[in-house]
């Protein structure tokens, strides 16, 4: 039995930068309580094919996570959720990243009420050469094997 409180709201992806076999996902964190995030990605929206969980407490600023060893010629779809101990939070929407030559920027719409959790839409923009500092969290993942949904769920709960 899990007695932890679920995170308040879903994190919001606002930018994905793809460079070759890497994708850096920038997101607005979920509201407290938060102890970790789970990033799921796949070749089709709605399919949780690959994933990684990483520890990250509450943050008042945007966060970034880099996934490496992607196929540079494939399109990927990403979504994530926060977790608090043994209690997962709600998923963000699925966001596509089309290929290695674009940056996907999600522009928030104005909403009344809670401006920290905006409604979003995806708008692709051309990638411009820029210098980006190395994100603090850099996993080394290889999507060479295809875990089952049960393996992903089991791995998620074993890491809590």
mmCIF file of C-alpha atoms in Angstrom:
data_model
loop_
_atom_site.group_PDB
_atom_site.id
_atom_site.type_symbol
_atom_site.label_atom_id
_atom_site.label_comp_id
_atom_site.label_asym_id
_atom_site.label_seq_id
_atom_site.Cartn_x
_atom_site.Cartn_y
_atom_site.Cartn_z
ATOM 1 C CA UNK A 1 0.000 0.000 0.000
ATOM 2 C CA UNK A 2 1.405 3.366 -1.017
ATOM 3 C CA UNK A 3 0.818 6.226 1.384
ATOM 4 C CA UNK A 4 2.652 8.893 -0.632
ATOM 5 C CA UNK A 5 0.803 11.857 -2.127
ATOM 6 C CA UNK A 6 0.670 12.065 -5.926
ATOM 7 C CA UNK A 7 2.452 15.023 -7.598
ATOM 8 C CA UNK A 8 0.144 17.953 -8.344
ATOM 9 C CA UNK A 9 -0.301 18.120 -12.108
ATOM 10 C CA UNK A 10 1.787 16.879 -14.988
ATOM 11 C CA UNK A 11 5.131 18.334 -16.087
ATOM 12 C CA UNK A 12 4.954 20.332 -19.354
ATOM 13 C CA UNK A 13 7.441 19.790 -22.187
ATOM 14 C CA UNK A 14 8.207 23.107 -23.855
ATOM 15 C CA UNK A 15 11.203 22.388 -26.081
ATOM 16 C CA UNK A 16 12.996 19.439 -27.645
ATOM 17 C CA UNK A 17 16.393 19.913 -29.269
ATOM 18 C CA UNK A 18 17.638 17.082 -31.426
ATOM 19 C CA UNK A 19 21.284 16.783 -32.465
ATOM 20 C CA UNK A 20 22.144 13.601 -34.319
ATOM 21 C CA UNK A 21 21.536 10.668 -32.001
ATOM 22 C CA UNK A 22 20.591 12.837 -28.981
ATOM 23 C CA UNK A 23 17.448 14.657 -27.896
ATOM 24 C CA UNK A 24 17.324 17.118 -25.005
ATOM 25 C CA UNK A 25 13.846 17.514 -23.543
ATOM 26 C CA UNK A 26 13.193 20.780 -21.679
ATOM 27 C CA UNK A 27 10.218 20.845 -19.346
ATOM 28 C CA UNK A 28 8.400 22.783 -16.655
ATOM 29 C CA UNK A 29 8.381 20.630 -13.517
ATOM 30 C CA UNK A 30 5.260 19.295 -11.856
ATOM 31 C CA UNK A 31 4.099 20.901 -8.630
ATOM 32 C CA UNK A 32 5.157 19.434 -5.280
ATOM 33 C CA UNK A 33 5.532 16.822 -3.966
ATOM 34 C CA UNK A 34 8.075 15.399 -6.459
ATOM 35 C CA UNK A 35 10.984 12.982 -5.971
ATOM 36 C CA UNK A 36 11.537 11.703 -9.531
ATOM 37 C CA UNK A 37 10.492 11.841 -13.188
ATOM 38 C CA UNK A 38 9.834 9.092 -15.706
ATOM 39 C CA UNK A 39 10.467 9.883 -19.390
ATOM 40 C CA UNK A 40 8.876 7.584 -21.938
ATOM 41 C CA UNK A 41 9.597 7.710 -25.660
ATOM 42 C CA UNK A 42 8.735 5.713 -28.717
ATOM 43 C CA UNK A 43 8.543 5.643 -32.494
ATOM 44 C CA UNK A 44 4.727 6.036 -32.369
ATOM 45 C CA UNK A 45 2.559 8.266 -30.171
ATOM 46 C CA UNK A 46 0.782 6.369 -27.432
ATOM 47 C CA UNK A 47 3.350 3.550 -27.318
ATOM 48 C CA UNK A 48 5.639 3.351 -24.267
ATOM 49 C CA UNK A 49 8.541 1.556 -25.928
ATOM 50 C CA UNK A 50 11.565 3.025 -24.094
ATOM 51 C CA UNK A 51 11.851 4.833 -20.811
ATOM 52 C CA UNK A 52 14.048 6.074 -18.024
ATOM 53 C CA UNK A 53 13.378 7.210 -14.479
ATOM 54 C CA UNK A 54 15.624 9.793 -12.833
ATOM 55 C CA UNK A 55 15.688 11.295 -9.356
ATOM 56 C CA UNK A 56 14.849 14.974 -9.212
ATOM 57 C CA UNK A 57 13.257 16.843 -6.343
ATOM 58 C CA UNK A 58 11.199 20.004 -6.518
ATOM 59 C CA UNK A 59 12.556 22.729 -8.801
ATOM 60 C CA UNK A 60 11.402 26.313 -9.271
ATOM 61 C CA UNK A 61 12.953 26.506 -12.748
ATOM 62 C CA UNK A 62 12.856 24.553 -15.975
ATOM 63 C CA UNK A 63 14.568 21.166 -16.146
ATOM 64 C CA UNK A 64 16.310 19.344 -18.996
ATOM 65 C CA UNK A 65 17.059 15.707 -19.692
ATOM 66 C CA UNK A 66 19.141 14.313 -22.571
ATOM 67 C CA UNK A 67 18.497 10.933 -24.168
ATOM 68 C CA UNK A 68 21.395 9.519 -26.197
ATOM 69 C CA UNK A 69 21.830 6.703 -28.712
ATOM 70 C CA UNK A 70 18.662 7.441 -30.682
ATOM 71 C CA UNK A 71 18.416 6.510 -34.327
ATOM 72 C CA UNK A 72 19.222 9.761 -36.146
ATOM 73 C CA UNK A 73 16.917 8.871 -39.050
ATOM 74 C CA UNK A 74 13.821 8.043 -36.971
ATOM 75 C CA UNK A 75 11.034 10.197 -35.554
ATOM 76 C CA UNK A 76 10.409 9.941 -31.804
ATOM 77 C CA UNK A 77 7.532 10.852 -29.502
ATOM 78 C CA UNK A 78 8.128 11.850 -25.882
ATOM 79 C CA UNK A 79 6.051 12.259 -22.740
ATOM 80 C CA UNK A 80 6.836 12.267 -19.049
ATOM 81 C CA UNK A 81 5.375 12.266 -15.588
ATOM 82 C CA UNK A 82 6.518 13.110 -12.098
ATOM 83 C CA UNK A 83 6.529 10.688 -9.206
ATOM 84 C CA UNK A 84 6.589 11.063 -5.443
ATOM 85 C CA UNK A 85 7.982 8.003 -3.739
ATOM 86 C CA UNK A 86 5.701 5.129 -4.765
ATOM 87 C CA UNK A 87 2.949 7.363 -6.218
ATOM 88 C CA UNK A 88 3.108 8.331 -9.920
ATOM 89 C CA UNK A 89 1.583 11.568 -11.193
ATOM 90 C CA UNK A 90 -0.343 12.216 -14.420
ATOM 91 C CA UNK A 91 1.376 12.017 -17.819
ATOM 92 C CA UNK A 92 2.173 15.047 -19.955
ATOM 93 C CA UNK A 93 0.864 15.081 -23.518
ATOM 94 C CA UNK A 94 2.847 13.232 -26.219
ATOM 95 C CA UNK A 95 5.205 15.544 -28.120
ATOM 96 C CA UNK A 96 6.708 14.584 -31.451
ATOM 97 C CA UNK A 97 10.197 15.341 -32.576
ATOM 98 C CA UNK A 98 10.373 14.966 -36.321
ATOM 99 C CA UNK A 99 14.041 14.545 -37.162
ATOM 100 C CA UNK A 100 17.589 15.613 -36.400
ATOM 101 C CA UNK A 101 17.328 18.950 -38.255
ATOM 102 C CA UNK A 102 14.568 20.588 -36.222
ATOM 103 C CA UNK A 103 13.837 21.914 -32.797
ATOM 104 C CA UNK A 104 10.339 21.458 -31.486
ATOM 105 C CA UNK A 105 9.168 24.379 -29.392
ATOM 106 C CA UNK A 106 5.841 24.197 -27.636
ATOM 107 C CA UNK A 107 4.264 27.635 -27.237
ATOM 108 C CA UNK A 108 1.999 28.078 -24.187
ATOM 109 C CA UNK A 109 -1.437 29.578 -24.749
ATOM 110 C CA UNK A 110 -2.793 32.141 -22.316
ATOM 111 C CA UNK A 111 -5.056 30.501 -19.791
ATOM 112 C CA UNK A 112 -6.943 31.955 -16.896
ATOM 113 C CA UNK A 113 -6.118 30.710 -13.432
ATOM 114 C CA UNK A 114 -2.977 28.656 -13.003
ATOM 115 C CA UNK A 115 -0.352 30.078 -15.369
ATOM 116 C CA UNK A 116 2.167 27.464 -14.163
ATOM 117 C CA UNK A 117 0.332 24.694 -16.015
ATOM 118 C CA UNK A 118 -0.426 26.144 -19.492
ATOM 119 C CA UNK A 119 -2.201 24.426 -22.357
ATOM 120 C CA UNK A 120 0.336 23.761 -25.123
ATOM 121 C CA UNK A 121 0.621 23.301 -28.870
ATOM 122 C CA UNK A 122 3.589 22.055 -30.911
ATOM 123 C CA UNK A 123 5.306 24.376 -33.411
ATOM 124 C CA UNK A 124 8.394 23.090 -35.273
ATOM 125 C CA UNK A 125 11.171 25.610 -35.933
ATOM 126 C CA UNK A 126 14.464 25.241 -37.826
ATOM 127 C CA UNK A 127 17.496 24.383 -35.730
ATOM 128 C CA UNK A 128 19.978 27.255 -35.491
ATOM 129 C CA UNK A 129 23.581 26.621 -34.441
ATOM 130 C CA UNK A 130 23.882 27.660 -30.802
ATOM 131 C CA UNK A 131 26.086 26.758 -27.901
ATOM 132 C CA UNK A 132 24.195 24.912 -25.193
ATOM 133 C CA UNK A 133 25.579 24.179 -21.765
ATOM 134 C CA UNK A 134 25.663 20.540 -20.791
ATOM 135 C CA UNK A 135 22.466 19.541 -18.946
ATOM 136 C CA UNK A 136 22.914 18.309 -15.404
ATOM 137 C CA UNK A 137 21.243 14.970 -16.117
ATOM 138 C CA UNK A 138 22.734 13.016 -19.025
ATOM 139 C CA UNK A 139 21.737 9.342 -19.231
ATOM 140 C CA UNK A 140 23.247 6.933 -21.672
ATOM 141 C CA UNK A 141 20.408 4.873 -23.075
ATOM 142 C CA UNK A 142 20.418 2.496 -25.960
ATOM 143 C CA UNK A 143 17.077 1.588 -27.522
ATOM 144 C CA UNK A 144 18.431 -1.699 -28.857
ATOM 145 C CA UNK A 145 16.077 -3.963 -26.958
ATOM 146 C CA UNK A 146 12.325 -3.657 -26.727
ATOM 147 C CA UNK A 147 11.027 -4.085 -23.169
ATOM 148 C CA UNK A 148 7.440 -5.089 -22.634
ATOM 149 C CA UNK A 149 4.972 -2.785 -20.914
ATOM 150 C CA UNK A 150 5.164 -5.046 -17.849
ATOM 151 C CA UNK A 151 8.967 -4.742 -17.757
ATOM 152 C CA UNK A 152 8.673 -0.944 -17.841
ATOM 153 C CA UNK A 153 6.075 -0.942 -15.071
ATOM 154 C CA UNK A 154 8.130 -3.365 -12.987
ATOM 155 C CA UNK A 155 11.295 -1.271 -13.461
ATOM 156 C CA UNK A 156 9.404 1.883 -12.490
ATOM 157 C CA UNK A 157 8.113 0.433 -9.246
ATOM 158 C CA UNK A 158 11.410 -1.268 -8.339
ATOM 159 C CA UNK A 159 13.192 2.098 -8.487
ATOM 160 C CA UNK A 160 10.783 3.831 -6.121
#
